[in-house]
Short mmCIF file of C-alpha atoms and ligand atoms in Angstrom, two decimals:
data_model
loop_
_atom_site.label_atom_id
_atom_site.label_comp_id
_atom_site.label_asym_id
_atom_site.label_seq_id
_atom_site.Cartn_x
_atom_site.Cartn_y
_atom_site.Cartn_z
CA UNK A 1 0.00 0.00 0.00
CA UNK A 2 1.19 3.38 -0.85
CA UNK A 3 -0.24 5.49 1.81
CA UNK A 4 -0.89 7.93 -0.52
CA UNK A 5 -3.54 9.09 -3.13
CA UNK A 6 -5.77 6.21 -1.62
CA UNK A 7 -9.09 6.74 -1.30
CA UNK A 8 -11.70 4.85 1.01
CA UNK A 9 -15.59 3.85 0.99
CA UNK A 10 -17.44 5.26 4.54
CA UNK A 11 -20.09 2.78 3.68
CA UNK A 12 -21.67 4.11 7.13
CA UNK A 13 -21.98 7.61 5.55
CA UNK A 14 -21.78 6.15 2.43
CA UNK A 15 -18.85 8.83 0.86
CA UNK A 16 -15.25 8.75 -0.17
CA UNK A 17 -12.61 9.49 2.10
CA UNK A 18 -8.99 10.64 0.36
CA UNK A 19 -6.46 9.01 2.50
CA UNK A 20 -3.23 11.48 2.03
CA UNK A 21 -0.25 10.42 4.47
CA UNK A 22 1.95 12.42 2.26
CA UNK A 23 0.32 15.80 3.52
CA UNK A 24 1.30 14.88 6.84
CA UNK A 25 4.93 15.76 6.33
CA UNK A 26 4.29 18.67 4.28
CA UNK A 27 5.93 21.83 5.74
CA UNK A 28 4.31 23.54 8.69
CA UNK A 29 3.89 26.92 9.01
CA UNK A 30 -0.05 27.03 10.09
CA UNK A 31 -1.45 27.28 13.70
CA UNK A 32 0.27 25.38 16.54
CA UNK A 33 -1.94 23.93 19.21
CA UNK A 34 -0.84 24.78 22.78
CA UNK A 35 0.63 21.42 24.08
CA UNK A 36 1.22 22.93 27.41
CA UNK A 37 -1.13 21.61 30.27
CA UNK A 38 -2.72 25.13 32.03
CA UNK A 39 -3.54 23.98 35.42
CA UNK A 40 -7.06 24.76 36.79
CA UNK A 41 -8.92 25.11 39.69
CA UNK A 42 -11.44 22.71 41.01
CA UNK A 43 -13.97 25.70 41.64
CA UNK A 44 -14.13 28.57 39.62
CA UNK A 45 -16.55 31.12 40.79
CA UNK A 46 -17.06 32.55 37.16
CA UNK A 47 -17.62 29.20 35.65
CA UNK A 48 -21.72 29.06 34.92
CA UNK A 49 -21.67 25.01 35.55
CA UNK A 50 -20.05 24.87 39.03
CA UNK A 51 -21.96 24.14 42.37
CA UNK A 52 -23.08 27.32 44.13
CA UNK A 53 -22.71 29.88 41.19
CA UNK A 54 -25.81 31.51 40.01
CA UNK A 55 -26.26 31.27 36.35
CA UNK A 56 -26.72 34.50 33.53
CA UNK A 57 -30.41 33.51 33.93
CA UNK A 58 -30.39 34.13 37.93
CA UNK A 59 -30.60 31.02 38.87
CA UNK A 60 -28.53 29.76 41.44
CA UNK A 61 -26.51 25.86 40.83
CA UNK A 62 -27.53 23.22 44.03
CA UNK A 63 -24.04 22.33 45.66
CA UNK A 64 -24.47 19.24 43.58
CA UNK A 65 -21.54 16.25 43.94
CA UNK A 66 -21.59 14.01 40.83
CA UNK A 67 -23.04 14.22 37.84
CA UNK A 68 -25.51 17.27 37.05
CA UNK A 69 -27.95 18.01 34.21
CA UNK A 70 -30.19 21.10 33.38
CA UNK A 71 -31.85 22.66 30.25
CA UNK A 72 -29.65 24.86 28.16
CA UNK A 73 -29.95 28.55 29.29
CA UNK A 74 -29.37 29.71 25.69
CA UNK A 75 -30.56 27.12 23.64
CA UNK A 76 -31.12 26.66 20.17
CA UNK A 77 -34.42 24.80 20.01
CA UNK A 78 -37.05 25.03 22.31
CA UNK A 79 -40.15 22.90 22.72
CA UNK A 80 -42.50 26.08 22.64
CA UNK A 81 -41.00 27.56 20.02
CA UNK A 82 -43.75 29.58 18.51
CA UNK A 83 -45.47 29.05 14.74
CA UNK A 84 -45.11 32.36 12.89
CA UNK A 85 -47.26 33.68 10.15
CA UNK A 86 -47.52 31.47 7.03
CA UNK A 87 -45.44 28.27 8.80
CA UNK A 88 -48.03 25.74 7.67
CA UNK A 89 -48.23 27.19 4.14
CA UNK A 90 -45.70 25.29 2.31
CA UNK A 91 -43.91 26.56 -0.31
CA UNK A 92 -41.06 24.71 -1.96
CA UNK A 93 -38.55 27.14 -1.90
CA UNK A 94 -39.38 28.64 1.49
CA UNK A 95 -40.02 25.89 3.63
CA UNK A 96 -39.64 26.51 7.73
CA UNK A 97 -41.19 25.33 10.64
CA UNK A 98 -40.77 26.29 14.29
CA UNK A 99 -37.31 24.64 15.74
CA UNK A 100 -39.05 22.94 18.15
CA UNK A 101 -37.10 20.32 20.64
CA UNK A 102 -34.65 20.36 23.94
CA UNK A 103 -31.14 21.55 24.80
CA UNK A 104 -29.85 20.56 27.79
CA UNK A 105 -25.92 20.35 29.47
CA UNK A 106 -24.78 17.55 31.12
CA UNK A 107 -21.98 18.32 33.68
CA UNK A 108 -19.78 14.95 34.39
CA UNK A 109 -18.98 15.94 37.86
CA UNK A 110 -18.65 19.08 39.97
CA UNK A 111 -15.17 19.19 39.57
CA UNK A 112 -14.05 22.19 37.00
CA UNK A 113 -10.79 20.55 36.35
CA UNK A 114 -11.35 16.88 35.99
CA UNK A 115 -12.24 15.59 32.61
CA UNK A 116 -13.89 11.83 32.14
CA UNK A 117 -10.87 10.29 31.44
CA UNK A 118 -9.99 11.25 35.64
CA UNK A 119 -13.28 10.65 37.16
CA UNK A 120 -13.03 7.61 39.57
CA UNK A 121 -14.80 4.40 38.13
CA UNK A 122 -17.76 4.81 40.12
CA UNK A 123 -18.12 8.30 38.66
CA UNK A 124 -17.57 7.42 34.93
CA UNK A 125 -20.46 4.76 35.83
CA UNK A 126 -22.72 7.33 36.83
CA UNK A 127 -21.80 9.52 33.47
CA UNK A 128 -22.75 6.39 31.36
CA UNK A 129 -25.71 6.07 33.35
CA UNK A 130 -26.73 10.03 33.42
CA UNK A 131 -26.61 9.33 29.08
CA UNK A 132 -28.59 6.57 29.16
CA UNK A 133 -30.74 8.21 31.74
CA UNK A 134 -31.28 11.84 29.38
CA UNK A 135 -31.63 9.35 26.01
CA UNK A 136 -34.66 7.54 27.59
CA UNK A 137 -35.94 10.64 28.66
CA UNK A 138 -35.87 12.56 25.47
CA UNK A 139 -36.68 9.18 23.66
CA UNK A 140 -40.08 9.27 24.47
CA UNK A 141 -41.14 12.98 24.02
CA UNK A 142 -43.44 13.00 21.07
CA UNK A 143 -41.65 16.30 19.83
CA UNK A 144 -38.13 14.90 19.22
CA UNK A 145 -37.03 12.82 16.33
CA UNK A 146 -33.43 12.57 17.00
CA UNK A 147 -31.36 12.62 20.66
CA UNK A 148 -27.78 14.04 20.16
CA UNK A 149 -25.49 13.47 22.82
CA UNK A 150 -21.84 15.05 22.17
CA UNK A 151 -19.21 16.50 23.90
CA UNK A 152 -17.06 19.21 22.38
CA UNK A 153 -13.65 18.81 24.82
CA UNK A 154 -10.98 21.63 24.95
CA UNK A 155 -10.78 25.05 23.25
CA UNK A 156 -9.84 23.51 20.20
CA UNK A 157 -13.10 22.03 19.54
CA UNK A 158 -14.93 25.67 20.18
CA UNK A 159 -15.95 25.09 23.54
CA UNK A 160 -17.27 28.21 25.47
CA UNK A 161 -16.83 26.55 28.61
CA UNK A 162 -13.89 24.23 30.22
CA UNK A 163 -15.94 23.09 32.93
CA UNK A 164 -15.81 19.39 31.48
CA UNK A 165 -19.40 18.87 29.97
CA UNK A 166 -21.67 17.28 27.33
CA UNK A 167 -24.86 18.17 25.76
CA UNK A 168 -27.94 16.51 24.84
CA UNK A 169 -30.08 17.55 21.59
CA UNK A 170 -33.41 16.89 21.02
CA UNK A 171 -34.03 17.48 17.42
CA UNK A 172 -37.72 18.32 15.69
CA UNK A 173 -36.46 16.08 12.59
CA UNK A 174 -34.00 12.82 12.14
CA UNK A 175 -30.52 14.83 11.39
CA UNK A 176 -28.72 14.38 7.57
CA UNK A 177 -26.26 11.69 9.07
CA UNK A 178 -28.81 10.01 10.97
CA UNK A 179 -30.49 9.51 7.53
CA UNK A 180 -27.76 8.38 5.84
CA UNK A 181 -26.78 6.30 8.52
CA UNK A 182 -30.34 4.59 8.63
CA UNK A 183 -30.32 4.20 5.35
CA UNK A 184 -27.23 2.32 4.78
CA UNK A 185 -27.42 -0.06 7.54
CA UNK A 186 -30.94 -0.86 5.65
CA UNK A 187 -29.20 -1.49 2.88
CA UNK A 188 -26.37 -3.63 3.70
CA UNK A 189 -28.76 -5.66 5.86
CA UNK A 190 -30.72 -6.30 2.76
CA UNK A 191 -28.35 -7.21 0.64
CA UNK A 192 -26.53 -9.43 3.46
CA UNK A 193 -29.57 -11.19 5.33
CA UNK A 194 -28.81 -11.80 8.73
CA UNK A 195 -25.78 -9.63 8.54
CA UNK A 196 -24.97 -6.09 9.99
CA UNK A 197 -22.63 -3.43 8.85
CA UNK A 198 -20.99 -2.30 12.12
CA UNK A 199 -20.94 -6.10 13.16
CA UNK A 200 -19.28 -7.31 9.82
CA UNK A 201 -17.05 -4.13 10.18
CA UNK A 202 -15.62 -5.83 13.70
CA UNK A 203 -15.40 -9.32 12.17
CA UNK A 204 -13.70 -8.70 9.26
CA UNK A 205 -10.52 -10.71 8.63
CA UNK A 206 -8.45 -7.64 8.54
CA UNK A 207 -9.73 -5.70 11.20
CA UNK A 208 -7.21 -6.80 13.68
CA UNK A 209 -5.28 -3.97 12.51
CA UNK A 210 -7.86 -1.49 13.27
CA UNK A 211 -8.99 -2.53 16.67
CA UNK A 212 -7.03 -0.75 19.21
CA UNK A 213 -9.05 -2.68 22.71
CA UNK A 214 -11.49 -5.68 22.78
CA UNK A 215 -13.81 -5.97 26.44
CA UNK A 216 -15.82 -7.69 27.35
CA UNK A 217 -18.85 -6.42 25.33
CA UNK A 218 -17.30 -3.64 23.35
CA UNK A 219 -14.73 -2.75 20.52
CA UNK A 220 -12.62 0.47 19.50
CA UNK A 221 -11.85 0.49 15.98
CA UNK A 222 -10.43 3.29 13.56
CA UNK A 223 -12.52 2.87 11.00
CA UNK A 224 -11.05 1.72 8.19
CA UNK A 225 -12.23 4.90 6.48
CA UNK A 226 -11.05 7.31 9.14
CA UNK A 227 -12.29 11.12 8.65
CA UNK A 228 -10.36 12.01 11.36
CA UNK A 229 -6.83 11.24 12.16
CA UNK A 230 -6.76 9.58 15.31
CA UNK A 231 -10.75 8.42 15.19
CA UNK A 232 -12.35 5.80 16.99
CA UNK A 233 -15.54 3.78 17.37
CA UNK A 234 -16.51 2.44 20.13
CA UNK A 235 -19.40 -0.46 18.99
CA UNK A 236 -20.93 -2.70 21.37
CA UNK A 237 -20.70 -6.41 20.59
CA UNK A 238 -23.90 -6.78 20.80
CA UNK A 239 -26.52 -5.05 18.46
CA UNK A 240 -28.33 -2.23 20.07
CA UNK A 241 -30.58 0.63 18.76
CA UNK A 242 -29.95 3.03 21.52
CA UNK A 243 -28.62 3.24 25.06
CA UNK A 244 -31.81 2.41 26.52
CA UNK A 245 -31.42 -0.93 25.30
CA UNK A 246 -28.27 -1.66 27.17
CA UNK A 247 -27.88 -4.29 30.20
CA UNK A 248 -26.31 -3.10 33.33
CA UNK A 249 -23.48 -5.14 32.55
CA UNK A 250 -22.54 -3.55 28.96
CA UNK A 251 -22.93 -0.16 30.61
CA UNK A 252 -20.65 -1.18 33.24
CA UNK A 253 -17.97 -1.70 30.93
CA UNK A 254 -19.05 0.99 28.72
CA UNK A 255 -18.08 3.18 30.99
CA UNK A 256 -14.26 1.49 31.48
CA UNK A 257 -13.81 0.67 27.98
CA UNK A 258 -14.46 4.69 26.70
CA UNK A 259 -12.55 6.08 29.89
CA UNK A 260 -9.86 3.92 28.62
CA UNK A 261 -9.99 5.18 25.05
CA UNK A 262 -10.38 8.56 26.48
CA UNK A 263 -6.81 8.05 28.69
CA UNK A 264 -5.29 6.84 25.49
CA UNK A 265 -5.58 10.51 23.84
CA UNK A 266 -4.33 11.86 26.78
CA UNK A 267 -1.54 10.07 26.74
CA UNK A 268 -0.97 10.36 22.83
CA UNK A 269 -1.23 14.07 22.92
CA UNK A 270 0.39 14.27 26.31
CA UNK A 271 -2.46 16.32 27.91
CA UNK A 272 -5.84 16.69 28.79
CA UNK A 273 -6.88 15.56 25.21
CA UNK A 274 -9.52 18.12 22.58
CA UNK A 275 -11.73 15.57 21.56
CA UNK A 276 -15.52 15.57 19.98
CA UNK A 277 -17.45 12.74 21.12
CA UNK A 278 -20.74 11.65 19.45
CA UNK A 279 -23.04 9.23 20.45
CA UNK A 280 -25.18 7.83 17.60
CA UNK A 281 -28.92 6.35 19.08
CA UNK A 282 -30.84 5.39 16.31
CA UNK A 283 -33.59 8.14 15.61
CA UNK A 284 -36.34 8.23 17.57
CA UNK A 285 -38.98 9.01 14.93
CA UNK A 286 -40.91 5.94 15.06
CA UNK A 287 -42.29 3.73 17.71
CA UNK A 288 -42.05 0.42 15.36
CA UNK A 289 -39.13 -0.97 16.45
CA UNK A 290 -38.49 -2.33 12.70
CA UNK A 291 -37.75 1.34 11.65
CA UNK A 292 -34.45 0.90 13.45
CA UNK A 293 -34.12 -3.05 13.34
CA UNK A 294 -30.57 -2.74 11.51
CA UNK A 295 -29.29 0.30 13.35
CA UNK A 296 -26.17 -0.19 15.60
CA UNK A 297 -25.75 1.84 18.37
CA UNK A 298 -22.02 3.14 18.67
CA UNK A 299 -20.08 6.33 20.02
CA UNK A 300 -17.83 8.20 18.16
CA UNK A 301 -14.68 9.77 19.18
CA UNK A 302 -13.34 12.54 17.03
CA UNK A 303 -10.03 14.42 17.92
CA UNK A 304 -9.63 17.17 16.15
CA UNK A 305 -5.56 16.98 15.55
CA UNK A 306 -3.92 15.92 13.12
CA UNK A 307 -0.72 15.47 15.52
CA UNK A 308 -0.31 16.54 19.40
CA UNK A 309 0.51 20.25 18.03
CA UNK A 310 -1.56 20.81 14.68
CA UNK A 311 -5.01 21.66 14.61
CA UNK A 312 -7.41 19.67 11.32
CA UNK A 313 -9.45 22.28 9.92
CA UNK A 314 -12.06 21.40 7.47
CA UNK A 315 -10.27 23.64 3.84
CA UNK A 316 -11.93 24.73 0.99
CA UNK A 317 -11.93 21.13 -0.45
CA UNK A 318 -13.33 19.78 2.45
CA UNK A 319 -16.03 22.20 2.79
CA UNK A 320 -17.18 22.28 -0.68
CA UNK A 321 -17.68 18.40 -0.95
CA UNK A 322 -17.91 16.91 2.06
CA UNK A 323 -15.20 14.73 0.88
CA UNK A 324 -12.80 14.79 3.92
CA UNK A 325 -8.96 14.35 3.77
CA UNK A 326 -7.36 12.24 6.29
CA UNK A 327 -3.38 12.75 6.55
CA UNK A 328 -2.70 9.90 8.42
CA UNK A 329 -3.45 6.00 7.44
CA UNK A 330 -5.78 4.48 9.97
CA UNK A 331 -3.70 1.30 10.62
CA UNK A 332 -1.15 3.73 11.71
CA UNK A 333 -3.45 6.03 13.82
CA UNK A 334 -4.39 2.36 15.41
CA UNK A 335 -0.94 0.85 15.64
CA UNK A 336 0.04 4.01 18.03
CA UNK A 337 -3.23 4.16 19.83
CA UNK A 338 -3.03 0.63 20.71
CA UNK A 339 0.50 1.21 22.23
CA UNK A 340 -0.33 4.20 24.45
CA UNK A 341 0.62 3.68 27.85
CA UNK A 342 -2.55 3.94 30.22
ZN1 ZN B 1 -16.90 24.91 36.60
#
């Protein structure tokens, strides 16, 4: 293999990825990510999500220990968001509808300086349970067709606030990837009877070379089509739909499998890691559990460096196609990931 001018099927997004190790070596002279490790504190009494503050809204944070969630103080959909003039008149090039649905933050602990990958196990437990707890809950609201939970880690992902947190998304339609993603499960499933495309992804005779840890009941793989340099999936061995649908035991290690994965970027970028982390429930559109038969549930973990000091921005190529460009070949992004010291 040449590790250059490769490109890959995402049959999960169903798209091309250009593989192009030979742009990793080109010369540098863009942004360089701040490697240094800026200590915090464990309170801050500025920070909107720790215990005791009041928020820009006036009200006042519970001296909560643990985990902590609450609706979105500025969010961008909201369930009585109201119908304007001419809404239900549809007109094909003017279509619009009120963005009805939920926003909510989810803070991982009270601590402002400790990220998941430093929580005790009992905490990480109770993160993995507080997700499964907000996806049931959002689930079954009539209003929302797609829960969203994500975490945008470290300034370089855009986040407005360090205090280590996730959100939760309850959208008013299923989301472009969680069409695409419905739709080619569907499709492999029905061309494969009996078969599933995440499944066949972790039994496939090569993919020893992706797979960075095995558990008990879950995987983390770099896909084999990699968008992001130093991406992983983390797929339960067992086909779920959502997290709602997990056993006690598979949330159990859940929680130590992605803590581990989450450790690993630490250690490969030799600090508390940037990282986007999205977990994909199937959408909740329909209450016909067929709709979703072929879906499998998995979480996504998307660093956004290309190495521990450059920053992957999405260029003009990128952005005009959707067509993403991956500097680094996902064996190799696996081979080192499996061999960080934890
Ligand atoms: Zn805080």
């Amino acid at each position: 293999m040449s590790n250059n001018w490769e490109r890959r099927w995402h049959p999960l997004l169903e798209q091309w990825v250009i593989i192009a190790a030979n742009s990793a070596v080109r010369p540098w002279s863009g942004i360089v990510s701040d490697t240094a490790t800026q200590a915090r504190p464990a309170f801050d009494q500025h920070c909107y999500l720790c215990p005791g503050v009041t928020r820009a809204n006036g009200t006042e944070n519970p001296s909560y220990q643990g985990t902590y969630a609450i609706d979105n103080d500025f969010p961008s959909l909201a369930l009585h968001a109201p119908l304007a003039e001419g809404d239900e008149q549809l007109d094909e090039l003017r279509q619009r509808a009120p963005a009805r649905g939920v926003c909510r933050v989810l803070c991982w602990s009270e601590k402002h300086n400790v990220t998941m990958a430093e929580l005790s196990a009992e905490g990480m437990h109770n993160v993995v349970k507080l997700w499964q707890h907000e996806f049931t809950r959002l689930h079954t609201n009539s209003e929302v067709k797609q829960v969203l939970i994500f975490e945008n880690k470290g300034v370089e992902t855009g986040a407005s606030n360090l205090h280590p947190h996730g959100q939760v998304y309850g959208y008013p339609f299923v989301s472009d990837n969680g069409k695409r993603m419905r739709q080619a499960q569907n499709s492999y499933a029905a061309k494969h009877p009996g078969q599933g495309l995440l499944a066949d992804m972790l039994s496939h005779p090569d993919a020893d070379e992706l797979i960075v840890e095995k558990s008990a009941h879950w995987s983390v793989i770099v896909p084999f089509a990699a968008r992001f340099s130093y991406e992983t999936w983390v797929v339960p061995h067992r086909r779920v739909a959502n997290l709602a649908e997990l056993h006690d035991d598979e949330l159990q290690d859940l929680a130590h499998t992605y803590q581990r994965q989450a450790k690993r970027y630490d250690a490969l970028f030799k600090r508390p890691a940037p990282n986007i982390t999205l977990i994909h429930n199937a959408p909740s559109d329909s209450d016909d559990p067929s709709v979703n038969q072929h879906w499998h549930f998995h979480i996504a973990m998307q660093p956004p460096l290309r190495d521990p000091e450059k920053l992957k921005y999405l260029a003009g190529a990128e952005a005009g196609t959707n067509n993403i460009i991956n500097p680094l070949q996902p064996e190799h992004a696996a081979s080192q990931l499996r061999e960080c010291k934890i």
